[in-house]
Amino acid sequence: MTNSTPNGRRGPLRTPVVPRGEVVGTYETYPEAQEAVDRLAHHEFPVREVSIVGSDLKTVEQVTGTMSYGRAALTGAVSGLWLGVFFGLLFLIFSPQISLAFLLAAVLIGAAFGMLFSLAAYALNRRRRDFTSVMQVVASSYSVIVEPQHANRARNLLEGGPAGGPGGAPEAPHPSEPPRA
């Protein structure tokens, strides 16, 4: 979570706390919750009063394939290649008399070392982990929480009803908001 100010500079860091307020919508996916907040924003709702809270967090590991010596060598060579490009360009920038052959040598040496280290790591862990995967944390549901004084208006906007508060009357502006014309 970023604490950006309107002009792009960061404000003082706040201690993270679980937001308090009323739940105005619960969604199965994060993009659905984002879409709800976007709908509120398009109706000039004070979105600084809105939070998206994921509940019942789970770690999901998606297996992407099997690991082999060939795959370990290839992935190691590619990451080492990028490291070689980085160091080669760094030397090229700070020492202009170095030729492009030096850059090529740095790339090849980086790829070789990356391959070597990746093969060694795979050989040590071979029987414990013979697959590749991607891990992420997901929530079972996402709640859109709004400050209590804005909850009725938010519910009406999300349900497609009138934008006003109770009885269709406009909602009183938040004390930190400028008065509306």
PDB file of C-alpha atoms in Angstrom:
ATOM      1  CA  MET A   1       0.000   0.000   0.000  1.00  0.00           C
ATOM      2  CA  THR A   2       1.382   3.390  -0.904  1.00  0.00           C
ATOM      3  CA  ASN A   3       0.693   6.606   0.912  1.00  0.00           C
ATOM      4  CA  SER A   4       0.902   8.938  -2.068  1.00  0.00           C
ATOM      5  CA  THR A   5      -0.149  12.546  -1.954  1.00  0.00           C
ATOM      6  CA  PRO A   6      -1.917  14.191  -4.931  1.00  0.00           C
ATOM      7  CA  ASN A   7       1.352  15.707  -6.202  1.00  0.00           C
ATOM      8  CA  GLY A   8       3.079  12.304  -6.250  1.00  0.00           C
ATOM      9  CA  ARG A   9       5.219  12.660  -3.127  1.00  0.00           C
ATOM     10  CA  ARG A  10       4.863  10.152  -0.351  1.00  0.00           C
ATOM     11  CA  GLY A  11       3.301  11.235   2.901  1.00  0.00           C
ATOM     12  CA  PRO A  12       4.382  10.108   6.332  1.00  0.00           C
ATOM     13  CA  LEU A  13       4.318   6.355   6.753  1.00  0.00           C
ATOM     14  CA  ARG A  14       1.425   5.102   8.837  1.00  0.00           C
ATOM     15  CA  THR A  15       1.318   1.914  10.848  1.00  0.00           C
ATOM     16  CA  PRO A  16      -0.830  -0.564   8.911  1.00  0.00           C
ATOM     17  CA  VAL A  17      -4.144  -1.314  10.586  1.00  0.00           C
ATOM     18  CA  VAL A  18      -7.196  -3.299   9.510  1.00  0.00           C
ATOM     19  CA  PRO A  19      -9.670  -0.749   8.111  1.00  0.00           C
ATOM     20  CA  ARG A  20     -12.872  -0.150  10.026  1.00  0.00           C
ATOM     21  CA  GLY A  21     -16.192   0.714   8.468  1.00  0.00           C
ATOM     22  CA  GLU A  22     -19.125  -0.936   6.765  1.00  0.00           C
ATOM     23  CA  VAL A  23     -18.876  -3.625   4.112  1.00  0.00           C
ATOM     24  CA  VAL A  24     -20.689  -2.342   1.013  1.00  0.00           C
ATOM     25  CA  GLY A  25     -19.830  -5.257  -1.249  1.00  0.00           C
ATOM     26  CA  THR A  26     -18.130  -8.665  -1.213  1.00  0.00           C
ATOM     27  CA  TYR A  27     -16.501 -10.114  -4.332  1.00  0.00           C
ATOM     28  CA  GLU A  28     -14.889 -13.414  -5.254  1.00  0.00           C
ATOM     29  CA  THR A  29     -11.929 -11.898  -7.151  1.00  0.00           C
ATOM     30  CA  TYR A  30      -9.705  -8.883  -6.655  1.00  0.00           C
ATOM     31  CA  PRO A  31     -10.472  -7.450 -10.143  1.00  0.00           C
ATOM     32  CA  GLU A  32     -14.195  -7.445  -9.265  1.00  0.00           C
ATOM     33  CA  ALA A  33     -13.458  -5.476  -6.066  1.00  0.00           C
ATOM     34  CA  GLN A  34     -11.256  -3.070  -8.065  1.00  0.00           C
ATOM     35  CA  GLU A  35     -14.060  -2.582 -10.567  1.00  0.00           C
ATOM     36  CA  ALA A  36     -16.437  -1.674  -7.712  1.00  0.00           C
ATOM     37  CA  VAL A  37     -13.999   0.957  -6.420  1.00  0.00           C
ATOM     38  CA  ASP A  38     -13.593   2.265  -9.993  1.00  0.00           C
ATOM     39  CA  ARG A  39     -17.380   2.637 -10.233  1.00  0.00           C
ATOM     40  CA  LEU A  40     -17.343   4.659  -7.025  1.00  0.00           C
ATOM     41  CA  ALA A  41     -14.483   6.813  -8.304  1.00  0.00           C
ATOM     42  CA  HIS A  42     -16.321   7.542 -11.577  1.00  0.00           C
ATOM     43  CA  HIS A  43     -19.199   8.967  -9.510  1.00  0.00           C
ATOM     44  CA  GLU A  44     -16.813  11.300  -7.627  1.00  0.00           C
ATOM     45  CA  PHE A  45     -17.069   9.243  -4.459  1.00  0.00           C
ATOM     46  CA  PRO A  46     -14.371  10.080  -1.854  1.00  0.00           C
ATOM     47  CA  VAL A  47     -12.282   6.961  -2.552  1.00  0.00           C
ATOM     48  CA  ARG A  48      -9.833   7.826   0.225  1.00  0.00           C
ATOM     49  CA  GLU A  49     -12.565   6.489   2.517  1.00  0.00           C
ATOM     50  CA  VAL A  50     -12.590   3.086   0.745  1.00  0.00           C
ATOM     51  CA  SER A  51     -10.509  -0.048   1.411  1.00  0.00           C
ATOM     52  CA  ILE A  52     -10.339  -3.482  -0.202  1.00  0.00           C
ATOM     53  CA  VAL A  53      -9.757  -6.237   2.345  1.00  0.00           C
ATOM     54  CA  GLY A  54      -8.962  -9.816   1.349  1.00  0.00           C
ATOM     55  CA  SER A  55     -10.187 -12.516   3.716  1.00  0.00           C
ATOM     56  CA  ASP A  56      -9.216 -16.137   4.314  1.00  0.00           C
ATOM     57  CA  LEU A  57      -5.763 -15.917   2.737  1.00  0.00           C
ATOM     58  CA  LYS A  58      -4.289 -19.016   1.136  1.00  0.00           C
ATOM     59  CA  THR A  59      -0.924 -19.766  -0.435  1.00  0.00           C
ATOM     60  CA  VAL A  60      -1.368 -21.247  -3.912  1.00  0.00           C
ATOM     61  CA  GLU A  61       1.546 -22.923  -5.667  1.00  0.00           C
ATOM     62  CA  GLN A  62       0.932 -23.534  -9.364  1.00  0.00           C
ATOM     63  CA  VAL A  63       3.248 -26.232 -10.765  1.00  0.00           C
ATOM     64  CA  THR A  64       4.599 -25.062 -14.133  1.00  0.00           C
ATOM     65  CA  GLY A  65       6.685 -28.059 -15.191  1.00  0.00           C
ATOM     66  CA  THR A  66       9.300 -30.626 -14.338  1.00  0.00           C
ATOM     67  CA  MET A  67      12.862 -29.713 -13.524  1.00  0.00           C
ATOM     68  CA  SER A  68      15.736 -31.426 -15.297  1.00  0.00           C
ATOM     69  CA  TYR A  69      19.448 -30.815 -15.730  1.00  0.00           C
ATOM     70  CA  GLY A  70      18.763 -29.257 -19.130  1.00  0.00           C
ATOM     71  CA  ARG A  71      16.141 -26.862 -17.761  1.00  0.00           C
ATOM     72  CA  ALA A  72      18.370 -25.983 -14.793  1.00  0.00           C
ATOM     73  CA  ALA A  73      21.244 -25.245 -17.167  1.00  0.00           C
ATOM     74  CA  LEU A  74      19.066 -23.104 -19.444  1.00  0.00           C
ATOM     75  CA  THR A  75      17.506 -21.021 -16.657  1.00  0.00           C
ATOM     76  CA  GLY A  76      20.881 -20.565 -14.997  1.00  0.00           C
ATOM     77  CA  ALA A  77      22.497 -19.496 -18.280  1.00  0.00           C
ATOM     78  CA  VAL A  78      19.757 -16.947 -18.961  1.00  0.00           C
ATOM     79  CA  SER A  79      19.992 -15.346 -15.521  1.00  0.00           C
ATOM     80  CA  GLY A  80      23.772 -15.375 -15.675  1.00  0.00           C
ATOM     81  CA  LEU A  81      23.601 -13.838 -19.150  1.00  0.00           C
ATOM     82  CA  TRP A  82      21.650 -10.869 -17.766  1.00  0.00           C
ATOM     83  CA  LEU A  83      24.170 -10.455 -14.976  1.00  0.00           C
ATOM     84  CA  GLY A  84      26.967 -10.527 -17.564  1.00  0.00           C
ATOM     85  CA  VAL A  85      25.192  -7.876 -19.662  1.00  0.00           C
ATOM     86  CA  PHE A  86      24.846  -5.700 -16.570  1.00  0.00           C
ATOM     87  CA  PHE A  87      28.515  -5.916 -15.577  1.00  0.00           C
ATOM     88  CA  GLY A  88      29.707  -5.617 -19.173  1.00  0.00           C
ATOM     89  CA  LEU A  89      27.699  -2.432 -19.717  1.00  0.00           C
ATOM     90  CA  LEU A  90      28.838  -1.091 -16.356  1.00  0.00           C
ATOM     91  CA  PHE A  91      32.488  -1.544 -17.348  1.00  0.00           C
ATOM     92  CA  LEU A  92      31.783  -0.109 -20.801  1.00  0.00           C
ATOM     93  CA  ILE A  93      30.220   3.030 -19.303  1.00  0.00           C
ATOM     94  CA  PHE A  94      32.993   3.706 -16.801  1.00  0.00           C
ATOM     95  CA  SER A  95      35.872   2.716 -19.066  1.00  0.00           C
ATOM     96  CA  PRO A  96      35.163   3.814 -22.668  1.00  0.00           C
ATOM     97  CA  GLN A  97      38.427   2.345 -24.049  1.00  0.00           C
ATOM     98  CA  ILE A  98      37.046  -1.186 -23.484  1.00  0.00           C
ATOM     99  CA  SER A  99      35.789  -2.763 -26.715  1.00  0.00           C
ATOM    100  CA  LEU A 100      32.523  -4.529 -27.448  1.00  0.00           C
ATOM    101  CA  ALA A 101      34.463  -7.819 -27.374  1.00  0.00           C
ATOM    102  CA  PHE A 102      34.845  -7.240 -23.634  1.00  0.00           C
ATOM    103  CA  LEU A 103      31.052  -6.891 -23.351  1.00  0.00           C
ATOM    104  CA  LEU A 104      30.566 -10.164 -25.243  1.00  0.00           C
ATOM    105  CA  ALA A 105      33.118 -11.908 -23.004  1.00  0.00           C
ATOM    106  CA  ALA A 106      31.334 -10.618 -19.868  1.00  0.00           C
ATOM    107  CA  VAL A 107      28.011 -11.941 -21.214  1.00  0.00           C
ATOM    108  CA  LEU A 108      29.470 -15.381 -21.948  1.00  0.00           C
ATOM    109  CA  ILE A 109      31.273 -15.597 -18.604  1.00  0.00           C
ATOM    110  CA  GLY A 110      28.068 -14.550 -16.804  1.00  0.00           C
ATOM    111  CA  ALA A 111      26.053 -17.198 -18.665  1.00  0.00           C
ATOM    112  CA  ALA A 112      28.657 -19.867 -17.854  1.00  0.00           C
ATOM    113  CA  PHE A 113      28.749 -19.032 -14.142  1.00  0.00           C
ATOM    114  CA  GLY A 114      24.933 -18.844 -13.989  1.00  0.00           C
ATOM    115  CA  MET A 115      24.690 -22.262 -15.621  1.00  0.00           C
ATOM    116  CA  LEU A 116      27.311 -23.725 -13.296  1.00  0.00           C
ATOM    117  CA  PHE A 117      25.658 -22.427 -10.114  1.00  0.00           C
ATOM    118  CA  SER A 118      22.173 -23.461 -11.262  1.00  0.00           C
ATOM    119  CA  LEU A 119      23.335 -26.992 -12.097  1.00  0.00           C
ATOM    120  CA  ALA A 120      25.080 -27.274  -8.720  1.00  0.00           C
ATOM    121  CA  ALA A 121      21.959 -26.097  -6.854  1.00  0.00           C
ATOM    122  CA  TYR A 122      19.764 -28.517  -8.810  1.00  0.00           C
ATOM    123  CA  ALA A 123      22.137 -31.427  -8.165  1.00  0.00           C
ATOM    124  CA  LEU A 124      22.006 -30.739  -4.404  1.00  0.00           C
ATOM    125  CA  ASN A 125      18.178 -30.525  -4.304  1.00  0.00           C
ATOM    126  CA  ARG A 126      17.369 -33.006  -7.062  1.00  0.00           C
ATOM    127  CA  ARG A 127      15.201 -35.536  -5.227  1.00  0.00           C
ATOM    128  CA  ARG A 128      13.561 -33.018  -2.921  1.00  0.00           C
ATOM    129  CA  ARG A 129      12.149 -30.737  -5.617  1.00  0.00           C
ATOM    130  CA  ASP A 130      11.942 -32.019  -9.204  1.00  0.00           C
ATOM    131  CA  PHE A 131       9.454 -29.425 -10.447  1.00  0.00           C
ATOM    132  CA  THR A 132       9.158 -25.702 -11.108  1.00  0.00           C
ATOM    133  CA  SER A 133       6.340 -23.607  -9.746  1.00  0.00           C
ATOM    134  CA  VAL A 134       4.981 -20.137  -9.135  1.00  0.00           C
ATOM    135  CA  MET A 135       3.667 -19.271  -5.674  1.00  0.00           C
ATOM    136  CA  GLN A 136       1.207 -16.530  -4.749  1.00  0.00           C
ATOM    137  CA  VAL A 137      -1.096 -15.536  -1.912  1.00  0.00           C
ATOM    138  CA  VAL A 138      -4.800 -15.259  -2.773  1.00  0.00           C
ATOM    139  CA  ALA A 139      -7.911 -14.494  -0.749  1.00  0.00           C
ATOM    140  CA  SER A 140     -11.182 -16.409  -0.811  1.00  0.00           C
ATOM    141  CA  SER A 141     -13.157 -13.164  -0.904  1.00  0.00           C
ATOM    142  CA  TYR A 142     -12.568  -9.421  -1.113  1.00  0.00           C
ATOM    143  CA  SER A 143     -14.692  -6.924   0.806  1.00  0.00           C
ATOM    144  CA  VAL A 144     -15.057  -3.267  -0.128  1.00  0.00           C
ATOM    145  CA  ILE A 145     -15.186  -1.349   3.157  1.00  0.00           C
ATOM    146  CA  VAL A 146     -16.303   2.277   3.399  1.00  0.00           C
ATOM    147  CA  GLU A 147     -16.373   4.761   6.279  1.00  0.00           C
ATOM    148  CA  PRO A 148     -19.833   4.608   7.931  1.00  0.00           C
ATOM    149  CA  GLN A 149     -20.873   8.162   6.929  1.00  0.00           C
ATOM    150  CA  HIS A 150     -20.459   7.227   3.220  1.00  0.00           C
ATOM    151  CA  ALA A 151     -21.801   3.647   3.328  1.00  0.00           C
ATOM    152  CA  ASN A 152     -25.362   4.303   2.091  1.00  0.00           C
ATOM    153  CA  ARG A 153     -24.184   6.361  -0.873  1.00  0.00           C
ATOM    154  CA  ALA A 154     -21.602   3.682  -1.769  1.00  0.00           C
ATOM    155  CA  ARG A 155     -24.220   0.909  -1.632  1.00  0.00           C
ATOM    156  CA  ASN A 156     -26.571   2.931  -3.842  1.00  0.00           C
ATOM    157  CA  LEU A 157     -23.832   3.597  -6.395  1.00  0.00           C
ATOM    158  CA  LEU A 158     -22.758  -0.050  -6.480  1.00  0.00           C
ATOM    159  CA  GLU A 159     -26.358  -1.258  -6.813  1.00  0.00           C
ATOM    160  CA  GLY A 160     -27.047   1.279  -9.580  1.00  0.00           C
ATOM    161  CA  GLY A 161     -29.513   3.336  -7.527  1.00  0.00           C
ATOM    162  CA  PRO A 162     -29.558   7.087  -6.831  1.00  0.00           C
ATOM    163  CA  ALA A 163     -26.281   8.606  -5.693  1.00  0.00           C
ATOM    164  CA  GLY A 164     -27.741  10.386  -2.679  1.00  0.00           C
ATOM    165  CA  GLY A 165     -27.898   9.240   0.921  1.00  0.00           C
ATOM    166  CA  PRO A 166     -31.068   8.101   2.715  1.00  0.00           C
ATOM    167  CA  GLY A 167     -34.267   9.166   0.971  1.00  0.00           C
ATOM    168  CA  GLY A 168     -32.350  10.307  -2.119  1.00  0.00           C
ATOM    169  CA  ALA A 169     -31.040  13.431  -0.376  1.00  0.00           C
ATOM    170  CA  PRO A 170     -27.436  14.349  -1.147  1.00  0.00           C
ATOM    171  CA  GLU A 171     -24.955  13.121   1.405  1.00  0.00           C
ATOM    172  CA  ALA A 172     -23.277  15.684   3.650  1.00  0.00           C
ATOM    173  CA  PRO A 173     -19.666  16.317   2.574  1.00  0.00           C
ATOM    174  CA  HIS A 174     -16.881  14.903   4.689  1.00  0.00           C
ATOM    175  CA  PRO A 175     -15.289  17.593   6.935  1.00  0.00           C
ATOM    176  CA  SER A 176     -12.001  17.339   4.978  1.00  0.00           C
ATOM    177  CA  GLU A 177     -13.764  17.767   1.601  1.00  0.00           C
ATOM    178  CA  PRO A 178     -14.406  21.202   0.077  1.00  0.00           C
ATOM    179  CA  PRO A 179     -18.106  22.137  -0.188  1.00  0.00           C
ATOM    180  CA  ARG A 180     -19.800  21.130  -3.442  1.00  0.00           C
ATOM    181  CA  ALA A 181     -21.539  23.658  -5.639  1.00  0.00           C
TER     182      ALA A 181
END
